[in-house]
């Protein structure tokens, strides 16, 4: 009886089932896209925010320098850390600010630097801030006669910050020029948003002579944007699922009306209303599972294309079992709710009236 009921639905109610399947498949596709983006938006947005610089800053609580060991301590906690050593030097008769940095540690947090030339420097190379280069009329590839550490100018930097007035060179060269070792003037730190406060507290406890501050302009903006994006995606998902539920419920409600004679016969033969409802539930569950597979495959590639368009990078479909299980579960829930609404009218079908032909 069960399979006969299903096969008759497929044979005589193709249009209704196709409409229900289409609605579920579209919903599954959109749900896959949204769940796929939702699960990675936190990481992707935080990767984007890396370009805006550090969200923690370590500066001396007293004195002019802090121990360089805070860099390795921050890295052990899973953060990125870039030390800077600020000192002074002389070019001719003019005193200039000199900043030492480690290019490979700094690159990820200073991608907002606009560099004319090359930002890759060696022991005898340097970069000049835009304002400093203009003031001293410095040109690319020329020799900058900094007393004690002459260097070749590899690039001119524009940041809109203090770097525009500094001569930037390797950390080791700046240390030799300043006559200090294993210390820094400040350390910029980039920590995961979820662990920001715990990393700050751990570093502050391990280095009491260091003031570890949160860069609120970056940290707060990052947290707000991530939270708002996740909320928007979640809201869109709910709206799509609600529309799908209404659509599928409408289709199954029409199917119940069209098959009222069959339902009346089943009730006359003694079939319980719950049993009849389970037949419709089985139909909708089968549709939901097939639609989930279909929608998941399309949605996975769509999510990869959208992610590439928004965040850049390579086209990389992420076939996540977790996302599929969530999509399948949601589609079953949507189909089940829609069918439950539609089959609630079964109890109003009276076998005597149906069999009489009224």
CSV table of C-alpha atoms in Angstrom, one decimal:
chain,number,residue,atom,x,y,z
A,1,UNK,CA,0.0,0.0,0.0
A,2,UNK,CA,2.8,2.4,0.9
A,3,UNK,CA,4.8,2.0,-2.3
A,4,UNK,CA,1.5,2.0,-4.4
A,5,UNK,CA,0.6,5.3,-2.8
A,6,UNK,CA,4.0,6.8,-3.6
A,7,UNK,CA,4.1,5.5,-7.1
A,8,UNK,CA,0.6,6.9,-7.8
A,9,UNK,CA,1.7,10.3,-6.6
A,10,UNK,CA,4.7,10.2,-8.9
A,11,UNK,CA,2.5,9.0,-11.8
A,12,UNK,CA,-0.5,11.3,-11.5
A,13,UNK,CA,0.9,14.3,-9.5
A,14,UNK,CA,4.1,15.0,-11.3
A,15,UNK,CA,3.6,18.7,-11.6
A,16,UNK,CA,2.8,19.2,-7.9
A,17,UNK,CA,5.8,17.1,-6.9
A,18,UNK,CA,8.1,18.9,-9.3
A,19,UNK,CA,7.0,22.2,-8.0
A,20,UNK,CA,7.7,21.0,-4.4
A,21,UNK,CA,11.0,19.6,-5.4
A,22,UNK,CA,12.0,22.8,-7.2
A,23,UNK,CA,11.2,24.8,-4.2
A,24,UNK,CA,13.2,22.5,-1.9
A,25,UNK,CA,16.1,22.3,-4.3
A,26,UNK,CA,16.3,26.1,-4.6
A,27,UNK,CA,16.1,26.4,-0.9
A,28,UNK,CA,18.8,23.8,-0.4
A,29,UNK,CA,21.1,25.6,-2.9
A,30,UNK,CA,20.7,28.9,-1.2
A,31,UNK,CA,21.0,27.3,2.3
A,32,UNK,CA,24.2,25.6,1.2
A,33,UNK,CA,25.6,28.9,-0.1
A,34,UNK,CA,24.6,30.8,3.1
A,35,UNK,CA,25.7,28.1,5.5
A,36,UNK,CA,29.0,27.7,3.6
A,37,UNK,CA,29.7,31.4,3.8
A,38,UNK,CA,28.4,31.6,7.4
A,39,UNK,CA,30.8,28.9,8.5
A,40,UNK,CA,33.8,30.7,6.9
A,41,UNK,CA,32.9,34.4,7.1
A,42,UNK,CA,34.6,34.8,10.5
A,43,UNK,CA,37.9,33.5,9.3
A,44,UNK,CA,37.7,35.3,5.9
A,45,UNK,CA,36.7,38.7,7.3
A,46,UNK,CA,39.5,38.5,10.0
A,47,UNK,CA,42.0,37.7,7.2
A,48,UNK,CA,40.8,40.8,5.4
A,49,UNK,CA,41.2,42.8,8.6
A,50,UNK,CA,44.8,41.7,8.9
A,51,UNK,CA,45.5,44.4,6.2
A,52,UNK,CA,44.4,47.1,8.6
A,53,UNK,CA,47.2,46.3,11.1
A,54,UNK,CA,47.6,45.0,14.6
A,55,UNK,CA,44.8,44.7,17.1
A,56,UNK,CA,47.2,44.7,20.1
A,57,UNK,CA,50.1,47.0,20.9
A,58,UNK,CA,52.9,46.3,23.4
A,59,UNK,CA,54.7,49.4,24.6
A,60,UNK,CA,57.1,50.0,27.6
A,61,UNK,CA,55.2,50.6,30.8
A,62,UNK,CA,58.3,52.6,32.0
A,63,UNK,CA,61.5,53.5,30.1
A,64,UNK,CA,62.0,53.4,26.3
A,65,UNK,CA,62.3,49.7,25.4
A,66,UNK,CA,60.7,46.4,26.1
A,67,UNK,CA,62.1,42.9,26.0
A,68,UNK,CA,62.1,41.2,22.6
A,69,UNK,CA,61.0,38.0,24.2
A,70,UNK,CA,57.4,39.2,24.0
A,71,UNK,CA,57.5,38.4,20.3
A,72,UNK,CA,58.2,34.7,20.7
A,73,UNK,CA,55.7,34.6,23.6
A,74,UNK,CA,52.9,36.1,21.5
A,75,UNK,CA,53.7,33.6,18.6
A,76,UNK,CA,53.5,30.7,21.0
A,77,UNK,CA,50.0,31.8,21.9
A,78,UNK,CA,49.1,31.7,18.2
A,79,UNK,CA,49.4,35.4,17.4
A,80,UNK,CA,51.5,37.3,14.9
A,81,UNK,CA,54.0,39.7,16.3
A,82,UNK,CA,56.2,42.4,14.7
A,83,UNK,CA,58.8,44.3,16.7
A,84,UNK,CA,59.8,47.9,15.8
A,85,UNK,CA,62.9,49.7,17.2
A,86,UNK,CA,62.8,53.5,16.9
A,87,UNK,CA,66.0,55.4,17.3
A,88,UNK,CA,67.6,58.4,15.7
A,89,UNK,CA,70.5,59.1,13.2
A,90,UNK,CA,72.0,61.9,11.2
A,91,UNK,CA,72.1,62.5,7.5
A,92,UNK,CA,74.5,65.3,7.1
A,93,UNK,CA,73.5,67.9,9.7
A,94,UNK,CA,69.9,66.7,10.0
A,95,UNK,CA,68.6,64.4,12.7
A,96,UNK,CA,66.2,61.9,11.3
A,97,UNK,CA,64.0,59.3,13.0
A,98,UNK,CA,65.1,55.7,12.2
A,99,UNK,CA,62.8,52.7,12.6
A,100,UNK,CA,64.0,49.1,12.5
A,101,UNK,CA,61.6,46.3,11.5
A,102,UNK,CA,61.7,42.7,10.4
A,103,UNK,CA,60.1,42.6,6.9
A,104,UNK,CA,58.9,39.0,7.0
A,105,UNK,CA,57.1,39.5,10.3
A,106,UNK,CA,55.7,42.9,9.4
A,107,UNK,CA,54.4,42.1,5.9
A,108,UNK,CA,51.1,40.5,6.9
A,109,UNK,CA,50.1,43.5,9.1
A,110,UNK,CA,51.4,46.3,6.9
A,111,UNK,CA,49.8,45.5,3.6
A,112,UNK,CA,48.2,48.9,3.7
A,113,UNK,CA,51.6,50.5,3.2
A,114,UNK,CA,51.9,52.0,-0.2
A,115,UNK,CA,55.5,51.4,-1.4
A,116,UNK,CA,57.0,52.9,-4.5
A,117,UNK,CA,59.9,50.6,-5.4
A,118,UNK,CA,60.5,47.5,-3.3
A,119,UNK,CA,59.7,46.8,0.3
A,120,UNK,CA,62.1,43.9,0.5
A,121,UNK,CA,65.3,45.1,2.2
A,122,UNK,CA,68.6,43.6,3.3
A,123,UNK,CA,71.2,44.6,5.9
A,124,UNK,CA,72.4,47.6,3.9
A,125,UNK,CA,69.1,48.7,2.4
A,126,UNK,CA,66.4,51.0,3.7
A,127,UNK,CA,63.0,52.6,2.9
A,128,UNK,CA,62.2,56.2,3.3
A,129,UNK,CA,58.9,57.7,4.4
A,130,UNK,CA,57.3,59.9,1.8
A,131,UNK,CA,57.6,63.1,3.7
A,132,UNK,CA,61.2,62.4,4.7
A,133,UNK,CA,62.1,61.6,1.1
A,134,UNK,CA,60.6,64.8,-0.1
A,135,UNK,CA,62.3,66.9,2.5
A,136,UNK,CA,65.8,65.4,1.8
A,137,UNK,CA,65.2,65.0,-1.9
A,138,UNK,CA,65.9,61.3,-1.7
A,139,UNK,CA,65.7,59.1,-4.9
A,140,UNK,CA,65.3,55.4,-5.4
A,141,UNK,CA,68.5,53.4,-5.6
A,142,UNK,CA,70.7,56.2,-4.4
A,143,UNK,CA,73.0,55.9,-1.4
A,144,UNK,CA,71.6,57.4,1.8
A,145,UNK,CA,74.5,58.6,3.9
A,146,UNK,CA,73.2,57.8,7.4
A,147,UNK,CA,76.0,58.2,9.9
A,148,UNK,CA,77.0,54.8,11.2
A,149,UNK,CA,74.7,52.8,8.8
A,150,UNK,CA,74.7,54.1,5.2
A,151,UNK,CA,72.1,52.3,3.1
A,152,UNK,CA,70.7,52.0,-0.4
A,153,UNK,CA,67.2,53.4,-0.8
A,154,UNK,CA,65.0,50.5,-2.1
A,155,UNK,CA,61.6,52.1,-1.7
A,156,UNK,CA,59.5,55.1,-0.6
A,157,UNK,CA,56.7,54.4,1.8
A,158,UNK,CA,53.4,56.2,2.3
A,159,UNK,CA,51.2,55.1,5.2
A,160,UNK,CA,49.6,58.3,6.5
A,161,UNK,CA,51.3,57.6,9.8
A,162,UNK,CA,54.6,58.1,11.6
A,163,UNK,CA,56.4,56.0,9.0
A,164,UNK,CA,56.1,58.9,6.5
A,165,UNK,CA,58.7,60.8,8.5
A,166,UNK,CA,61.0,57.9,9.2
A,167,UNK,CA,63.9,56.1,7.6
A,168,UNK,CA,63.0,52.4,7.8
A,169,UNK,CA,65.7,49.7,7.9
A,170,UNK,CA,66.3,46.2,9.1
A,171,UNK,CA,65.9,45.5,12.8
A,172,UNK,CA,69.4,44.3,13.2
A,173,UNK,CA,70.9,47.4,11.6
A,174,UNK,CA,68.7,49.7,13.8
A,175,UNK,CA,69.9,47.8,16.9
A,176,UNK,CA,73.5,48.3,15.9
A,177,UNK,CA,72.9,51.9,15.3
A,178,UNK,CA,71.2,52.4,18.7
A,179,UNK,CA,73.7,50.2,20.5
A,180,UNK,CA,71.1,47.9,22.0
A,181,UNK,CA,70.3,44.2,21.8
A,182,UNK,CA,67.2,42.0,22.3
A,183,UNK,CA,64.9,45.0,22.9
A,184,UNK,CA,62.2,46.8,20.9
A,185,UNK,CA,60.5,50.2,21.2
A,186,UNK,CA,57.1,48.6,20.5
A,187,UNK,CA,55.6,45.4,19.3
A,188,UNK,CA,52.5,45.2,17.1
A,189,UNK,CA,50.5,42.0,17.6
A,190,UNK,CA,47.7,40.5,15.6
A,191,UNK,CA,45.5,38.0,17.5
A,192,UNK,CA,42.4,36.1,16.6
A,193,UNK,CA,39.3,38.1,17.6
A,194,UNK,CA,37.9,35.4,19.8
A,195,UNK,CA,41.1,35.1,21.7
A,196,UNK,CA,42.1,38.7,21.7
A,197,UNK,CA,41.4,39.4,25.4
A,198,UNK,CA,42.9,36.1,26.6
A,199,UNK,CA,46.1,36.7,24.7
A,200,UNK,CA,46.4,40.3,25.9
A,201,UNK,CA,45.9,39.1,29.5
A,202,UNK,CA,48.5,36.3,29.2
A,203,UNK,CA,51.1,38.7,27.7
A,204,UNK,CA,50.4,41.3,30.4
A,205,UNK,CA,50.8,38.7,33.1
A,206,UNK,CA,54.0,37.3,31.6
A,207,UNK,CA,55.6,40.8,31.1
A,208,UNK,CA,54.6,43.1,33.9
A,209,UNK,CA,57.0,45.8,32.7
A,210,UNK,CA,55.1,46.0,29.3
A,211,UNK,CA,51.8,47.7,28.7
A,212,UNK,CA,49.8,45.5,26.3
A,213,UNK,CA,46.9,47.6,24.9
A,214,UNK,CA,44.0,46.7,22.6
A,215,UNK,CA,43.8,48.8,19.5
A,216,UNK,CA,40.1,49.6,19.8
A,217,UNK,CA,39.8,51.2,16.4
A,218,UNK,CA,40.7,47.9,14.7
A,219,UNK,CA,39.4,45.3,17.3
A,220,UNK,CA,36.0,46.9,17.8
A,221,UNK,CA,35.4,47.5,14.1
A,222,UNK,CA,36.4,43.9,13.3
A,223,UNK,CA,34.1,42.4,15.9
A,224,UNK,CA,31.2,44.6,14.8
A,225,UNK,CA,31.6,43.8,11.1
A,226,UNK,CA,31.9,40.1,11.7
A,227,UNK,CA,28.9,40.0,14.0
A,228,UNK,CA,26.7,42.0,11.7
A,229,UNK,CA,27.7,39.9,8.7
A,230,UNK,CA,26.8,36.7,10.5
A,231,UNK,CA,23.5,38.1,11.7
A,232,UNK,CA,22.6,39.2,8.2
A,233,UNK,CA,23.4,35.8,6.7
A,234,UNK,CA,21.4,34.1,9.5
A,235,UNK,CA,18.4,36.3,8.9
A,236,UNK,CA,18.5,35.7,5.1
A,237,UNK,CA,18.6,32.0,5.8
A,238,UNK,CA,15.5,32.2,8.0
A,239,UNK,CA,13.6,34.2,5.4
A,240,UNK,CA,14.4,31.8,2.6
A,241,UNK,CA,13.4,28.8,4.7
A,242,UNK,CA,10.1,30.4,5.7
A,243,UNK,CA,9.3,31.2,2.1
A,244,UNK,CA,10.1,27.6,1.1
A,245,UNK,CA,7.9,26.2,3.9
A,246,UNK,CA,5.0,28.2,2.7
A,247,UNK,CA,5.6,27.2,-0.9
A,248,UNK,CA,5.9,23.5,-0.2
A,249,UNK,CA,3.0,23.6,2.2
A,250,UNK,CA,0.8,25.1,-0.5
A,251,UNK,CA,1.8,22.4,-2.9
A,252,UNK,CA,1.1,19.6,-0.5
A,253,UNK,CA,-2.2,21.2,0.6
A,254,UNK,CA,-3.3,21.1,-3.1
A,255,UNK,CA,-2.2,17.4,-3.3
A,256,UNK,CA,-4.3,16.6,-0.2
A,257,UNK,CA,-7.3,18.2,-1.8
A,258,UNK,CA,-6.8,16.5,-5.1
A,259,UNK,CA,-6.3,13.1,-3.4
A,260,UNK,CA,-9.2,13.5,-1.0
A,261,UNK,CA,-11.0,10.5,-2.6
A,262,UNK,CA,-8.1,8.2,-2.0
A,263,UNK,CA,-7.8,9.5,1.5
A,264,UNK,CA,-11.5,8.9,2.1
A,265,UNK,CA,-11.2,5.3,0.8
A,266,UNK,CA,-8.2,4.7,3.1
A,267,UNK,CA,-10.1,6.1,6.1
A,268,UNK,CA,-13.2,4.0,5.2
A,269,UNK,CA,-10.9,0.9,5.1
A,270,UNK,CA,-9.8,1.7,8.7
A,271,UNK,CA,-6.5,3.5,8.0
A,272,UNK,CA,-5.6,5.9,10.9
A,273,UNK,CA,-5.2,9.6,10.1
A,274,UNK,CA,-1.6,9.4,11.5
A,275,UNK,CA,-0.8,6.6,9.1
A,276,UNK,CA,-2.2,8.5,6.1
A,277,UNK,CA,-0.2,11.6,7.2
A,278,UNK,CA,3.0,9.4,7.4
A,279,UNK,CA,2.5,8.5,3.7
A,280,UNK,CA,2.6,12.2,2.8
A,281,UNK,CA,5.5,12.7,5.2
A,282,UNK,CA,7.4,10.0,3.4
A,283,UNK,CA,6.9,11.6,0.1
A,284,UNK,CA,8.1,15.0,1.3
A,285,UNK,CA,11.1,13.4,3.1
A,286,UNK,CA,12.2,11.7,0.0
A,287,UNK,CA,11.8,14.9,-2.0
A,288,UNK,CA,13.7,16.8,0.7
A,289,UNK,CA,16.7,14.3,0.7
A,290,UNK,CA,17.0,14.3,-3.1
A,291,UNK,CA,16.7,18.1,-3.2
A,292,UNK,CA,19.3,18.4,-0.4
A,293,UNK,CA,21.8,16.4,-2.5
A,294,UNK,CA,21.0,18.3,-5.6
A,295,UNK,CA,21.1,21.7,-3.9
A,296,UNK,CA,24.2,21.0,-2.0
A,297,UNK,CA,26.2,20.1,-5.1
A,298,UNK,CA,25.2,23.3,-6.9
A,299,UNK,CA,25.4,25.4,-3.7
A,300,UNK,CA,28.9,24.3,-2.9
A,301,UNK,CA,30.2,25.6,-6.3
A,302,UNK,CA,28.2,28.7,-6.0
A,303,UNK,CA,29.6,29.4,-2.5
A,304,UNK,CA,33.1,29.0,-3.8
A,305,UNK,CA,32.4,31.4,-6.7
A,306,UNK,CA,30.9,34.0,-4.4
A,307,UNK,CA,33.7,33.6,-1.9
A,308,UNK,CA,36.3,34.2,-4.6
A,309,UNK,CA,34.4,37.2,-6.0
A,310,UNK,CA,34.1,38.8,-2.5
A,311,UNK,CA,37.3,37.8,-0.8
A,312,UNK,CA,39.6,36.9,-3.7
A,313,UNK,CA,41.9,33.9,-3.8
A,314,UNK,CA,41.5,30.7,-5.7
A,315,UNK,CA,38.3,28.9,-6.7
A,316,UNK,CA,38.1,26.2,-4.1
A,317,UNK,CA,34.8,24.3,-3.5
A,318,UNK,CA,34.7,23.2,0.1
A,319,UNK,CA,32.8,19.8,0.2
A,320,UNK,CA,32.0,19.9,3.9
A,321,UNK,CA,30.2,16.9,5.3
A,322,UNK,CA,29.1,19.1,8.2
A,323,UNK,CA,27.4,21.7,5.9
A,324,UNK,CA,25.7,18.9,4.0
A,325,UNK,CA,24.3,17.3,7.1
A,326,UNK,CA,23.0,20.7,8.3
A,327,UNK,CA,21.4,21.4,4.9
A,328,UNK,CA,19.8,17.9,4.8
A,329,UNK,CA,18.5,18.3,8.3
A,330,UNK,CA,17.1,21.7,7.6
A,331,UNK,CA,15.4,20.5,4.4
A,332,UNK,CA,13.8,17.6,6.2
A,333,UNK,CA,12.6,19.9,8.9
A,334,UNK,CA,11.2,22.4,6.4
A,335,UNK,CA,9.5,19.6,4.4
A,336,UNK,CA,8.2,18.0,7.5
A,337,UNK,CA,6.7,21.2,8.8
A,338,UNK,CA,5.2,22.1,5.5
A,339,UNK,CA,3.6,18.6,5.2
A,340,UNK,CA,2.3,18.7,8.7
A,341,UNK,CA,0.5,22.0,8.0
A,342,UNK,CA,-0.9,20.6,4.8
A,343,UNK,CA,-2.0,17.2,6.2
A,344,UNK,CA,-3.8,18.8,9.2
A,345,UNK,CA,-6.8,19.0,6.9
A,346,UNK,CA,-7.0,15.2,6.6
A,347,UNK,CA,-9.1,14.9,9.7
A,348,UNK,CA,-11.8,17.1,8.0
A,349,UNK,CA,-12.2,14.6,5.1
A,350,UNK,CA,-15.3,12.4,5.8
A,351,UNK,CA,-15.3,9.0,4.1
A,352,UNK,CA,-19.1,8.9,3.8
A,353,UNK,CA,-19.3,12.2,2.0
A,354,UNK,CA,-16.3,11.4,-0.3
A,355,UNK,CA,-17.7,8.0,-1.2
A,356,UNK,CA,-21.2,9.4,-1.9
A,357,UNK,CA,-19.6,11.7,-4.4
A,358,UNK,CA,-20.5,15.0,-2.7
